[in-house]
């Protein structure tokens, strides 16, 4: 008998993900969004800082599809440029949080005992540190730097991820399949990687899709305080917070960046749900 | 004798996305006061669904009662509304569930749970209910009942919890008790006690009992009438003696044959010793207390023998098995495997030894990684120990699957797509993948149906002779051990109390503890009859 193809969990998962229409829509939307943001400078006729004070805040028109803000800057351009920052922050910071959190949590949970106590007390201490002071300190020491800002956010967001993964791993490692792996002589690293992490992925993916919007809003908050990016640069978070101020006179300043953020989050959630199901062999295969 | 409950032509179907599942298909049975009707069948045969549907305890939808009637006290249970049924549940008919570990609320004291039905159905005051509950708790054999009313469920052992669950079922003085595999999760000795308790209470109170089980030997001593079900269909019905002595249907005969009653023939046992255990002690510390799970145990295992290790849960038999394999680190003593001291091995040396000794676990639902296909599960040990190279991997995996009786087509399936018995075959395949010399089998069949049990036991026997294996077979059930062990060790509270050839231990037990274990083997009347 010939060996059928597509054996590993990941190959199997990608096949199943491709069958999930909603998740694929989400994925396509995200890819298009990222591409659009990347090629923005070459496709939009305006610069993000280009003001046309005569226009003021004008409603959507043929020349400015999504209208202009109070300085007469084209909203479409600003949203696309803002997307570069927001998506970059969202993905990089979450990625950092994901890597650190999963590794840290899995090691603590698997090791158990004193190692676990010390590692988790460290997490508790990090939790207790006021987040703002932590960020401000980083900015003071290393200077204001966009990449550093992302790293700093990621370095805070991983704490919860570590706790989630540790809890999962603690439960999983009591199951006999982990003992079975020990008894065939598997190394601790391989046990964590092959047996524990794949089984802990469900909650991790859900939490990841929750972290991305969190991080985007955090960036807006920091920028608002003058710690993040500075005008005339922008991000979705910043655009929204400015939009809120003039919500009644110029609603399009709030609506369009809001829609961009909301659609992205929808897409992320659909993709996240799809990924979770695809990675769970128990989800029906029809 | 009048019939308390008469079920006629009951059909329950589940309408799922993948079509209609006929869980119960035209089943009839009845229960008389003071008598026990046993419903027997493998898991998935619809025996539980048949009983739960009477009380409206199946999820609807997808479940739907298609036809039938169930006469109880002049009413048809199947026609009653949810509100009317609620009055009957607990008061007229109560249920004892299978797993005493999950059928009590862990966050409520036992007393609080016991008085709930009294307050609900009889409107008793808390004071009255508490006194009544204490009496019933005493009746089911809980010592110091007044004090134990204030205990939490986790402070009881499995057998004691099942007594509490029985007390809960009895407290409203129902006419019928549905006992759904009430002893399957328990040790044999505890099982014997619980069965006796049920029988006594039933006679005293003249209750009708519906006893659901997959194991004919369990009901052999208590049932008056036996109904056999297979895949939702009624197979055969008859009095106990009818079924045991004069079974008509081939399926019933198969069930009867599945009960391991024979004893392994004795062989010459003057072979070299493979494993030598000397003064082995493994202890756990928790809450400042030190518990010696295994206390100064010494014995040897000869090459190519199957050594049975018997004891109740908590006797330290699993700890002993794991200590030999170095899955646990022993506190003192020595374990020599083929003259290599195991207790101090580390790193590469330990990994090499692990190839030569493997383990089969009790619960095939927990011992397989749910995210690894059969292929992945079997490939892991093969690649780890370089048993084969990548080129020959597929062939080797197919060979393994053949050895343990798995269909080759299922190679890419995940564990949840298999039944319990098939899963255990995968786990056995993983254990023999590295061509080990020694296998510890820790209760490998106690989570399985009887018919499946005998298949797996036969598979183990086959593999032992095919691959020249030496095996330590751990079980709480002497009946199972007798079937395949050459010699038997008996463990009690961390110490070895008796050892000898299977014949010696089974027929001339020296210790009172061993005699108690022997007494507890279910289906003695069955063994006599066959």
Tab-separated table of C-alpha atoms in Angstrom, chain A residues 47-284:
chain	number	residue	atom	x	y	z
A	47	UNK	CA	1.107	62.702	0.729
A	48	UNK	CA	-0.036	61.901	4.250
A	49	UNK	CA	1.184	65.294	5.494
A	50	UNK	CA	-0.045	67.252	2.459
A	51	UNK	CA	-2.415	69.924	3.715
A	52	UNK	CA	-5.017	71.838	1.782
A	53	UNK	CA	-6.218	74.320	4.344
A	54	UNK	CA	-8.744	75.862	1.931
A	55	UNK	CA	-10.652	72.588	1.890
A	56	UNK	CA	-10.810	72.163	5.656
A	57	UNK	CA	-12.787	69.123	6.707
A	58	UNK	CA	-14.642	68.214	3.576
A	59	UNK	CA	-17.061	65.340	3.093
A	60	UNK	CA	-16.246	62.457	0.726
A	61	UNK	CA	-16.032	63.577	-2.880
A	62	UNK	CA	-14.633	62.460	-6.220
A	63	UNK	CA	-11.255	63.994	-5.470
A	64	UNK	CA	-11.129	62.753	-1.865
A	65	UNK	CA	-13.039	59.466	-1.703
A	66	UNK	CA	-13.128	59.354	2.062
A	67	UNK	CA	-13.127	63.098	2.639
A	68	UNK	CA	-10.442	65.212	4.281
A	69	UNK	CA	-9.615	66.111	7.874
A	70	UNK	CA	-9.637	69.600	9.384
A	71	UNK	CA	-6.290	70.404	7.804
A	72	UNK	CA	-7.576	69.269	4.427
A	73	UNK	CA	-5.462	66.112	4.414
A	74	UNK	CA	-6.843	63.230	2.353
A	75	UNK	CA	-8.405	60.633	4.711
A	76	UNK	CA	-7.883	57.634	2.420
A	77	UNK	CA	-4.187	58.414	2.290
A	78	UNK	CA	-3.990	58.886	6.017
A	79	UNK	CA	-5.890	55.677	6.717
A	80	UNK	CA	-3.599	53.680	4.456
A	81	UNK	CA	-0.489	55.242	5.981
A	82	UNK	CA	-1.997	54.714	9.432
A	83	UNK	CA	-2.592	51.087	8.579
A	84	UNK	CA	1.110	50.615	8.018
A	85	UNK	CA	1.792	51.643	11.599
A	86	UNK	CA	-1.185	49.870	13.155
A	87	UNK	CA	-0.758	46.574	11.347
A	88	UNK	CA	2.977	46.667	11.944
A	89	UNK	CA	2.484	47.313	15.653
A	90	UNK	CA	-0.261	44.732	15.896
A	91	UNK	CA	1.612	41.931	14.211
A	92	UNK	CA	5.116	42.594	15.502
A	93	UNK	CA	4.143	43.199	19.107
A	94	UNK	CA	1.801	40.215	19.138
A	95	UNK	CA	4.425	38.045	17.522
A	96	UNK	CA	6.919	39.045	20.173
A	97	UNK	CA	4.342	38.355	22.885
A	98	UNK	CA	3.473	35.018	21.306
A	99	UNK	CA	7.041	33.775	21.075
A	100	UNK	CA	8.117	34.874	24.530
A	101	UNK	CA	4.837	33.945	26.215
A	102	UNK	CA	4.481	30.457	24.746
A	103	UNK	CA	8.111	29.537	25.306
A	104	UNK	CA	8.220	30.928	28.815
A	105	UNK	CA	4.867	29.477	29.851
A	106	UNK	CA	5.597	26.058	28.384
A	107	UNK	CA	8.956	25.825	30.111
A	108	UNK	CA	7.557	26.943	33.454
A	109	UNK	CA	4.585	24.595	33.205
A	110	UNK	CA	6.640	21.598	32.151
A	111	UNK	CA	9.458	22.118	34.626
A	112	UNK	CA	7.103	22.648	37.558
A	113	UNK	CA	8.301	22.850	41.143
A	114	UNK	CA	10.817	25.513	42.109
A	115	UNK	CA	11.643	26.545	38.544
A	116	UNK	CA	7.961	27.167	37.905
A	117	UNK	CA	7.559	29.129	41.153
A	118	UNK	CA	10.484	31.402	40.400
A	119	UNK	CA	9.480	31.947	36.762
A	120	UNK	CA	5.886	32.731	37.622
A	121	UNK	CA	6.810	35.043	40.525
A	122	UNK	CA	8.875	36.962	37.988
A	123	UNK	CA	5.750	37.262	35.848
A	124	UNK	CA	3.803	38.489	38.868
A	125	UNK	CA	6.428	41.156	39.494
A	126	UNK	CA	6.244	42.257	35.855
A	127	UNK	CA	2.477	42.441	36.158
A	128	UNK	CA	2.789	44.627	39.217
A	129	UNK	CA	5.111	47.091	37.508
A	130	UNK	CA	3.046	49.986	36.237
A	131	UNK	CA	3.017	49.581	32.493
A	132	UNK	CA	3.372	53.301	31.778
A	133	UNK	CA	6.461	53.662	33.931
A	134	UNK	CA	7.990	50.684	32.199
A	135	UNK	CA	7.402	52.193	28.770
A	136	UNK	CA	8.521	55.665	29.772
A	137	UNK	CA	11.711	54.234	31.265
A	138	UNK	CA	12.410	52.346	28.072
A	139	UNK	CA	11.855	55.512	26.033
A	140	UNK	CA	14.141	57.509	28.286
A	141	UNK	CA	16.922	54.959	28.186
A	142	UNK	CA	16.773	54.007	24.522
A	143	UNK	CA	15.264	57.103	23.021
A	144	UNK	CA	12.013	57.231	21.122
A	145	UNK	CA	12.094	54.512	18.557
A	146	UNK	CA	9.137	52.961	16.819
A	147	UNK	CA	10.506	49.416	16.759
A	148	UNK	CA	11.428	49.682	20.411
A	149	UNK	CA	7.902	50.770	21.161
A	150	UNK	CA	6.537	47.651	19.508
A	151	UNK	CA	8.963	45.491	21.432
A	152	UNK	CA	7.981	47.194	24.668
A	153	UNK	CA	4.307	46.529	24.064
A	154	UNK	CA	5.048	42.933	23.178
A	155	UNK	CA	7.167	42.607	26.277
A	156	UNK	CA	4.166	43.532	28.368
A	157	UNK	CA	1.537	41.528	26.511
A	158	UNK	CA	3.399	38.220	26.812
A	159	UNK	CA	2.673	37.961	30.517
A	160	UNK	CA	-0.916	36.842	30.111
A	161	UNK	CA	0.068	34.529	27.277
A	162	UNK	CA	2.661	32.889	29.515
A	163	UNK	CA	0.068	32.292	32.217
A	164	UNK	CA	-2.415	30.775	29.782
A	165	UNK	CA	0.156	28.445	28.272
A	166	UNK	CA	1.537	27.449	31.663
A	167	UNK	CA	-1.925	26.477	32.877
A	168	UNK	CA	-2.603	24.433	29.755
A	169	UNK	CA	0.755	22.701	29.917
A	170	UNK	CA	0.320	21.879	33.593
A	171	UNK	CA	-2.913	20.087	32.789
A	172	UNK	CA	-1.574	18.379	29.694
A	173	UNK	CA	1.615	17.089	31.219
A	174	UNK	CA	-0.355	14.935	33.645
A	175	UNK	CA	-1.849	13.053	30.748
A	176	UNK	CA	-0.391	9.710	29.971
A	177	UNK	CA	0.686	10.551	26.442
A	178	UNK	CA	3.361	12.804	27.904
A	179	UNK	CA	4.536	9.994	30.155
A	180	UNK	CA	4.484	7.733	27.111
A	181	UNK	CA	6.796	10.173	25.331
A	182	UNK	CA	9.163	10.125	28.316
A	183	UNK	CA	9.125	6.359	28.328
A	184	UNK	CA	10.185	6.111	24.709
A	185	UNK	CA	13.140	8.315	25.638
A	186	UNK	CA	12.030	11.646	24.156
A	187	UNK	CA	13.888	14.771	25.345
A	188	UNK	CA	12.097	17.481	27.353
A	189	UNK	CA	12.485	19.954	24.509
A	190	UNK	CA	10.884	17.575	22.018
A	191	UNK	CA	8.087	16.778	24.451
A	192	UNK	CA	7.284	20.451	24.872
A	193	UNK	CA	7.482	21.115	21.153
A	194	UNK	CA	5.772	18.015	19.761
A	195	UNK	CA	3.359	17.011	22.479
A	196	UNK	CA	2.516	19.972	24.668
A	197	UNK	CA	2.453	23.116	22.539
A	198	UNK	CA	0.277	21.699	19.717
A	199	UNK	CA	-2.303	20.681	22.302
A	200	UNK	CA	-2.241	24.087	23.962
A	201	UNK	CA	-2.729	26.009	20.715
A	202	UNK	CA	-6.510	26.478	20.904
A	203	UNK	CA	-6.573	29.071	23.703
A	204	UNK	CA	-3.295	30.552	22.445
A	205	UNK	CA	-4.798	31.350	19.039
A	206	UNK	CA	-7.922	32.829	20.566
A	207	UNK	CA	-5.861	34.982	22.891
A	208	UNK	CA	-3.604	36.033	20.035
A	209	UNK	CA	-6.533	37.304	17.993
A	210	UNK	CA	-7.610	39.259	21.076
A	211	UNK	CA	-4.133	40.644	21.616
A	212	UNK	CA	-3.747	42.208	18.168
A	213	UNK	CA	-6.566	44.767	18.572
A	214	UNK	CA	-5.458	45.357	22.148
A	215	UNK	CA	-1.998	46.251	20.984
A	216	UNK	CA	-3.326	48.545	18.252
A	217	UNK	CA	-5.371	50.493	20.782
A	218	UNK	CA	-2.467	50.589	23.204
A	219	UNK	CA	-0.358	52.178	20.510
A	220	UNK	CA	-3.030	54.827	19.994
A	221	UNK	CA	-3.053	55.494	23.718
A	222	UNK	CA	0.716	55.836	23.886
A	223	UNK	CA	0.781	58.054	20.821
A	224	UNK	CA	-1.910	60.191	22.361
A	225	UNK	CA	0.345	60.678	25.375
A	226	UNK	CA	3.156	61.646	23.025
A	227	UNK	CA	5.113	58.446	23.581
A	228	UNK	CA	4.333	56.736	20.316
A	229	UNK	CA	4.342	58.057	16.814
A	230	UNK	CA	3.979	61.785	16.303
A	231	UNK	CA	1.876	63.864	13.915
A	232	UNK	CA	1.828	64.301	11.049
A	233	UNK	CA	2.426	60.513	11.035
A	234	UNK	CA	-0.647	58.629	12.046
A	235	UNK	CA	-2.168	55.305	12.946
A	236	UNK	CA	-5.714	53.963	13.047
A	237	UNK	CA	-5.837	54.378	16.770
A	238	UNK	CA	-4.794	58.014	16.549
A	239	UNK	CA	-7.149	58.752	13.660
A	240	UNK	CA	-10.015	57.300	15.648
A	241	UNK	CA	-9.198	59.259	18.764
A	242	UNK	CA	-9.057	62.493	16.750
A	243	UNK	CA	-12.224	61.445	14.969
A	244	UNK	CA	-14.046	61.061	18.266
A	245	UNK	CA	-13.349	64.710	19.103
A	246	UNK	CA	-15.143	65.969	16.023
A	247	UNK	CA	-17.649	63.168	15.758
A	248	UNK	CA	-20.678	65.437	15.540
A	249	UNK	CA	-19.488	67.892	12.902
A	250	UNK	CA	-17.380	65.571	10.758
A	251	UNK	CA	-18.535	61.985	11.320
A	252	UNK	CA	-16.475	60.618	8.398
A	253	UNK	CA	-13.316	61.350	10.369
A	254	UNK	CA	-14.416	58.694	12.842
A	255	UNK	CA	-16.364	56.329	10.629
A	256	UNK	CA	-13.742	55.469	8.009
A	257	UNK	CA	-10.771	54.692	10.257
A	258	UNK	CA	-13.223	52.894	12.536
A	259	UNK	CA	-14.467	50.762	9.668
A	260	UNK	CA	-10.903	49.958	8.612
A	261	UNK	CA	-10.049	48.804	12.133
A	262	UNK	CA	-13.309	46.908	12.605
A	263	UNK	CA	-13.021	45.032	9.296
A	264	UNK	CA	-9.452	44.068	10.103
A	265	UNK	CA	-10.495	42.758	13.494
A	266	UNK	CA	-13.378	40.809	11.962
A	267	UNK	CA	-11.006	39.264	9.476
A	268	UNK	CA	-8.571	38.408	12.250
A	269	UNK	CA	-11.253	36.757	14.328
A	270	UNK	CA	-12.538	34.673	11.435
A	271	UNK	CA	-9.006	33.622	10.625
A	272	UNK	CA	-8.285	32.875	14.262
A	273	UNK	CA	-11.395	30.726	14.665
A	274	UNK	CA	-10.584	28.937	11.437
A	275	UNK	CA	-7.025	28.273	12.555
A	276	UNK	CA	-8.180	26.951	15.897
A	277	UNK	CA	-10.602	24.541	14.251
A	278	UNK	CA	-8.098	23.542	11.608
A	279	UNK	CA	-5.521	22.660	14.245
A	280	UNK	CA	-8.003	20.576	16.200
A	281	UNK	CA	-8.390	17.193	14.550
A	282	UNK	CA	-11.612	16.682	16.482
A	283	UNK	CA	-13.371	19.479	14.626
A	284	UNK	CA	-15.480	17.774	12.010
